[in-house]
CSV table of C-alpha atoms in Angstrom, one decimal:
chain,number,residue,atom,x,y,z
F,30,UNK,CA,0.0,-0.1,0.0
F,31,UNK,CA,1.4,3.3,-1.1
F,32,UNK,CA,2.2,5.7,1.9
F,33,UNK,CA,0.4,9.0,2.1
F,34,UNK,CA,2.5,12.1,2.5
F,35,UNK,CA,1.5,15.4,3.7
F,36,UNK,CA,3.2,18.8,3.3
F,37,UNK,CA,3.7,21.1,6.4
F,38,UNK,CA,0.6,23.1,5.7
F,39,UNK,CA,-1.8,20.0,5.2
F,40,UNK,CA,-0.3,18.4,8.1
F,41,UNK,CA,-0.7,21.4,10.3
F,42,UNK,CA,-4.5,21.7,9.1
F,43,UNK,CA,-5.1,18.0,9.8
F,44,UNK,CA,-3.4,18.0,13.1
F,45,UNK,CA,-4.9,21.3,14.4
F,46,UNK,CA,-1.6,23.0,15.1
F,47,UNK,CA,0.3,25.9,13.6
F,48,UNK,CA,3.0,25.6,10.9
F,49,UNK,CA,5.2,27.4,13.4
F,50,UNK,CA,4.6,24.9,15.8
F,51,UNK,CA,5.6,21.8,13.4
F,52,UNK,CA,8.7,23.7,12.4
F,53,UNK,CA,9.6,24.3,16.0
F,54,UNK,CA,9.1,20.5,16.9
F,55,UNK,CA,11.4,19.6,14.0
F,56,UNK,CA,14.1,22.3,15.4
F,57,UNK,CA,14.1,20.7,18.8
F,58,UNK,CA,14.0,17.2,17.6
F,59,UNK,CA,10.7,16.4,18.9
F,60,UNK,CA,8.8,15.6,15.8
F,61,UNK,CA,10.9,15.1,12.6
F,62,UNK,CA,9.2,14.7,9.2
F,63,UNK,CA,9.5,11.2,7.7
F,64,UNK,CA,10.9,12.6,4.4
F,65,UNK,CA,11.7,15.6,2.3
F,66,UNK,CA,10.5,16.7,-1.1
F,67,UNK,CA,13.1,17.2,-4.0
F,68,UNK,CA,12.4,20.9,-3.3
F,69,UNK,CA,13.3,20.5,0.5
F,70,UNK,CA,9.7,20.7,1.7
F,71,UNK,CA,8.9,18.7,4.9
F,72,UNK,CA,6.7,15.6,4.5
F,73,UNK,CA,4.8,13.9,7.0
F,74,UNK,CA,2.8,10.5,7.5
F,75,UNK,CA,0.0,9.1,9.4
F,76,UNK,CA,2.5,7.6,11.6
F,77,UNK,CA,3.8,11.1,12.3
F,78,UNK,CA,0.2,12.1,13.1
F,79,UNK,CA,0.2,9.6,15.8
F,80,UNK,CA,3.4,10.8,17.2
F,81,UNK,CA,2.0,14.3,17.2
F,82,UNK,CA,-1.0,13.2,19.0
F,83,UNK,CA,1.1,11.8,21.9
F,84,UNK,CA,3.0,15.0,22.1
F,85,UNK,CA,-0.1,17.3,22.3
F,86,UNK,CA,-1.5,14.8,24.9
F,87,UNK,CA,1.5,15.0,27.2
F,88,UNK,CA,1.6,18.8,26.7
F,89,UNK,CA,-1.9,19.2,27.7
F,90,UNK,CA,-1.0,17.3,30.8
F,91,UNK,CA,1.6,19.9,31.8
F,92,UNK,CA,4.9,17.9,30.7
F,93,UNK,CA,7.6,20.2,29.5
F,94,UNK,CA,9.1,19.5,26.0
F,95,UNK,CA,12.3,18.1,27.4
F,96,UNK,CA,10.1,15.5,29.5
F,97,UNK,CA,8.0,14.7,26.4
F,98,UNK,CA,11.1,14.1,24.4
F,99,UNK,CA,12.2,11.5,26.9
F,100,UNK,CA,8.8,9.9,27.4
F,101,UNK,CA,8.5,9.5,23.6
F,102,UNK,CA,12.0,7.8,23.3
F,103,UNK,CA,11.1,5.4,26.3
F,104,UNK,CA,7.3,4.9,25.3
F,105,UNK,CA,5.8,2.1,23.5
F,106,UNK,CA,5.8,2.3,19.7
F,107,UNK,CA,2.5,0.3,19.2
F,108,UNK,CA,-0.3,2.9,18.7
F,109,UNK,CA,-2.5,0.8,20.8
F,110,UNK,CA,-0.3,0.9,23.7
F,111,UNK,CA,0.3,4.5,23.2
F,112,UNK,CA,-3.1,5.5,23.2
F,113,UNK,CA,-3.8,3.2,26.4
F,114,UNK,CA,-1.0,5.2,28.1
F,115,UNK,CA,-2.4,8.5,27.1
F,116,UNK,CA,-6.0,7.4,28.1
F,117,UNK,CA,-4.6,6.5,31.6
F,118,UNK,CA,-2.8,9.9,32.1
F,119,UNK,CA,-6.1,11.7,30.9
F,120,UNK,CA,-8.2,9.8,33.5
F,121,UNK,CA,-5.8,11.0,36.3
F,122,UNK,CA,-5.9,14.5,35.0
F,123,UNK,CA,-9.8,14.3,34.9
F,124,UNK,CA,-9.9,13.0,38.4
F,125,UNK,CA,-7.6,15.9,39.5
F,126,UNK,CA,-9.9,18.4,37.7
F,127,UNK,CA,-13.0,16.8,39.5
F,128,UNK,CA,-11.6,17.6,42.8
F,129,UNK,CA,-10.7,21.0,41.9
F,130,UNK,CA,-14.4,21.6,40.9
F,131,UNK,CA,-15.6,20.0,44.0
F,132,UNK,CA,-13.3,22.4,46.0
F,133,UNK,CA,-14.7,25.5,44.2
F,134,UNK,CA,-18.3,24.4,44.5
F,135,UNK,CA,-17.8,24.0,48.2
F,136,UNK,CA,-16.1,27.2,48.7
F,137,UNK,CA,-19.0,28.9,46.8
F,138,UNK,CA,-21.6,27.1,49.1
F,139,UNK,CA,-19.8,28.3,52.2
F,140,UNK,CA,-19.5,31.8,50.9
F,141,UNK,CA,-23.3,32.0,50.1
F,142,UNK,CA,-24.0,31.4,53.7
F,143,UNK,CA,-21.8,34.0,55.2
F,144,UNK,CA,-22.6,37.9,55.4
F,145,UNK,CA,-19.0,38.7,55.2
F,146,UNK,CA,-17.0,35.9,53.2
F,147,UNK,CA,-13.7,34.8,54.6
F,148,UNK,CA,-11.1,33.3,52.4
F,149,UNK,CA,-10.1,31.3,55.2
F,150,UNK,CA,-13.2,29.1,54.2
F,151,UNK,CA,-11.6,28.4,50.9
F,152,UNK,CA,-8.3,27.2,52.7
F,153,UNK,CA,-10.2,24.8,54.9
F,154,UNK,CA,-12.0,23.5,51.9
F,155,UNK,CA,-8.8,22.8,50.1
F,156,UNK,CA,-7.3,21.4,53.3
F,157,UNK,CA,-9.9,18.7,53.4
F,158,UNK,CA,-10.7,18.1,49.7
F,159,UNK,CA,-7.4,18.3,47.7
F,160,UNK,CA,-5.1,16.1,49.6
F,161,UNK,CA,-3.4,14.9,46.3
F,162,UNK,CA,-1.5,11.7,46.0
F,163,UNK,CA,1.7,13.5,45.1
F,164,UNK,CA,1.5,15.2,48.6
F,165,UNK,CA,0.7,12.0,50.2
F,166,UNK,CA,3.8,10.3,48.7
F,167,UNK,CA,5.9,13.0,50.1
F,168,UNK,CA,4.8,13.4,53.5
F,169,UNK,CA,3.0,10.0,54.3
F,170,UNK,CA,4.4,6.5,54.6
F,171,UNK,CA,3.1,3.7,52.0
F,172,UNK,CA,0.9,2.1,54.8
F,173,UNK,CA,-0.5,5.5,55.6
F,174,UNK,CA,-1.3,6.2,52.0
F,175,UNK,CA,-3.2,3.0,51.6
F,176,UNK,CA,-5.4,3.8,54.7
F,177,UNK,CA,-6.1,7.3,53.4
F,178,UNK,CA,-7.0,6.1,49.8
F,179,UNK,CA,-9.4,3.5,51.3
F,180,UNK,CA,-10.9,6.1,53.5
F,181,UNK,CA,-11.4,8.5,50.8
F,182,UNK,CA,-13.6,6.2,49.0
F,183,UNK,CA,-16.3,6.7,51.6
F,184,UNK,CA,-15.5,10.4,52.1
F,185,UNK,CA,-18.4,12.2,50.5
F,186,UNK,CA,-19.0,16.0,49.2
F,187,UNK,CA,-21.2,16.4,52.3
F,188,UNK,CA,-18.4,15.2,54.6
F,189,UNK,CA,-16.0,17.7,53.1
F,190,UNK,CA,-18.4,20.5,53.4
F,191,UNK,CA,-19.4,19.5,56.9
F,192,UNK,CA,-15.7,19.4,58.1
F,193,UNK,CA,-14.7,22.6,56.2
F,194,UNK,CA,-17.7,24.3,58.1
F,195,UNK,CA,-16.2,23.0,61.4
F,196,UNK,CA,-12.7,24.3,60.6
F,197,UNK,CA,-14.1,27.7,59.7
F,198,UNK,CA,-16.0,27.9,63.1
F,199,UNK,CA,-12.9,27.0,65.2
F,200,UNK,CA,-10.6,29.4,63.2
F,201,UNK,CA,-13.0,32.2,63.6
F,202,UNK,CA,-13.4,31.5,67.2
F,203,UNK,CA,-9.6,31.5,67.8
F,204,UNK,CA,-9.2,34.8,65.9
F,205,UNK,CA,-12.1,36.5,67.8
F,206,UNK,CA,-10.4,35.2,71.2
F,207,UNK,CA,-7.1,36.5,70.1
F,208,UNK,CA,-8.5,40.0,69.2
F,209,UNK,CA,-10.4,40.1,72.6
F,210,UNK,CA,-7.1,39.3,74.5
F,211,UNK,CA,-8.7,36.1,76.3
F,212,UNK,CA,-6.4,34.0,78.2
F,213,UNK,CA,-5.3,30.9,76.3
F,214,UNK,CA,-6.0,28.9,79.4
F,215,UNK,CA,-9.6,30.3,79.6
F,216,UNK,CA,-12.7,28.0,79.5
F,217,UNK,CA,-13.8,29.7,76.1
F,218,UNK,CA,-10.4,29.2,74.4
F,219,UNK,CA,-9.8,25.6,75.7
F,220,UNK,CA,-13.2,24.7,74.3
F,221,UNK,CA,-11.8,25.9,70.8
F,222,UNK,CA,-8.7,23.8,71.4
F,223,UNK,CA,-10.7,20.7,72.2
F,224,UNK,CA,-12.9,21.3,69.0
F,225,UNK,CA,-9.4,21.7,67.1
F,226,UNK,CA,-8.0,18.4,68.3
F,227,UNK,CA,-11.3,16.7,67.7
F,228,UNK,CA,-11.2,17.5,64.0
F,229,UNK,CA,-7.6,16.4,63.8
F,230,UNK,CA,-8.4,13.1,65.4
F,231,UNK,CA,-11.3,12.9,63.0
F,232,UNK,CA,-8.7,12.9,60.1
F,233,UNK,CA,-5.9,10.8,61.8
F,234,UNK,CA,-8.4,8.3,63.4
F,235,UNK,CA,-5.8,7.7,66.1
F,236,UNK,CA,-3.3,6.4,63.7
F,237,UNK,CA,0.1,7.5,64.4
F,238,UNK,CA,1.6,7.1,60.8
F,239,UNK,CA,-1.3,9.4,59.5
F,240,UNK,CA,-0.7,11.9,62.4
F,241,UNK,CA,3.0,11.9,61.8
F,242,UNK,CA,2.4,12.5,58.1
F,243,UNK,CA,0.0,15.3,58.7
F,244,UNK,CA,2.4,17.0,61.3
F,245,UNK,CA,5.2,16.8,58.4
F,246,UNK,CA,2.8,18.1,55.8
F,247,UNK,CA,2.0,21.4,57.6
F,248,UNK,CA,5.4,22.0,59.2
F,249,UNK,CA,7.5,21.5,56.1
F,250,UNK,CA,8.9,24.8,54.8
F,251,UNK,CA,7.4,24.1,51.3
F,252,UNK,CA,4.1,23.1,52.5
F,253,UNK,CA,1.3,24.1,50.0
F,254,UNK,CA,-1.0,25.2,52.8
F,255,UNK,CA,-0.6,28.8,54.0
F,256,UNK,CA,-1.1,29.6,57.6
F,257,UNK,CA,-4.7,30.6,58.3
F,258,UNK,CA,-3.8,32.9,60.7
F,259,UNK,CA,-3.4,36.9,60.1
F,260,UNK,CA,-0.2,37.3,62.3
F,261,UNK,CA,2.7,35.4,63.8
F,262,UNK,CA,1.4,36.4,67.2
F,263,UNK,CA,-2.1,35.0,66.5
F,264,UNK,CA,-0.6,31.7,65.3
F,265,UNK,CA,1.7,31.6,68.6
F,266,UNK,CA,-1.5,32.3,70.5
F,267,UNK,CA,-3.4,29.3,69.1
F,268,UNK,CA,-0.4,27.0,69.5
F,269,UNK,CA,0.0,28.1,73.1
F,270,UNK,CA,-3.8,27.2,73.6
F,271,UNK,CA,-3.3,23.8,72.0
F,272,UNK,CA,-0.1,23.3,74.1
F,273,UNK,CA,-2.2,23.8,77.4
F,274,UNK,CA,-5.1,21.6,76.0
F,275,UNK,CA,-2.6,18.7,75.3
F,276,UNK,CA,-1.1,19.0,78.7
F,277,UNK,CA,-4.3,18.4,80.5
F,278,UNK,CA,-5.1,14.7,81.6
F,279,UNK,CA,-7.8,13.1,79.1
């Protein structure tokens, strides 16, 4: 069977990319044309189209061109295997986007219920919902990750919204207590400390490995979660209240 060849303009139109993009991919060695015409024009084939499809899929997933080049060299040559690999990566991307959408919807629900929206609400939604697996791998042990993944299967949108509201209430309570100058050892502040620790226990469920991973996540210099407190003094105030609570006999 004769092989069909496409000149650069035809191939660009077929693939939905610009001629400039094809020329650049050729220059960096990402997608070389199969042949050249006697006049020196680039000639592409259907096989090149499959290769370009892989490149565009990986680019959509956020891979830099250098990484895409490495993946193409190491990846399967069989188009069926290639498409399956792309499908798996796209499914992962979709799951991530689904979580982002859920986080946004839950933040919107909280904001609608507030007369004065507090951006800490969004922080707490993200804190609950977007515990991505890349963060788990960085801060949690393999056993802890398995437990978290199993638990996440039964963690509903309603559960996330409920926990976000509870965190919001506790943090607002601490902020008000700090502004009012209440003693961290006072009954009111210690009640907030108890609620704070109960929420932590609800996540760790008494598992020391999960608790250790959680502490690493929030204490790391590169933690993705910013402090919910308005100042260093406010954060130290809350830490002091929690320290007093933890010293009390249970």
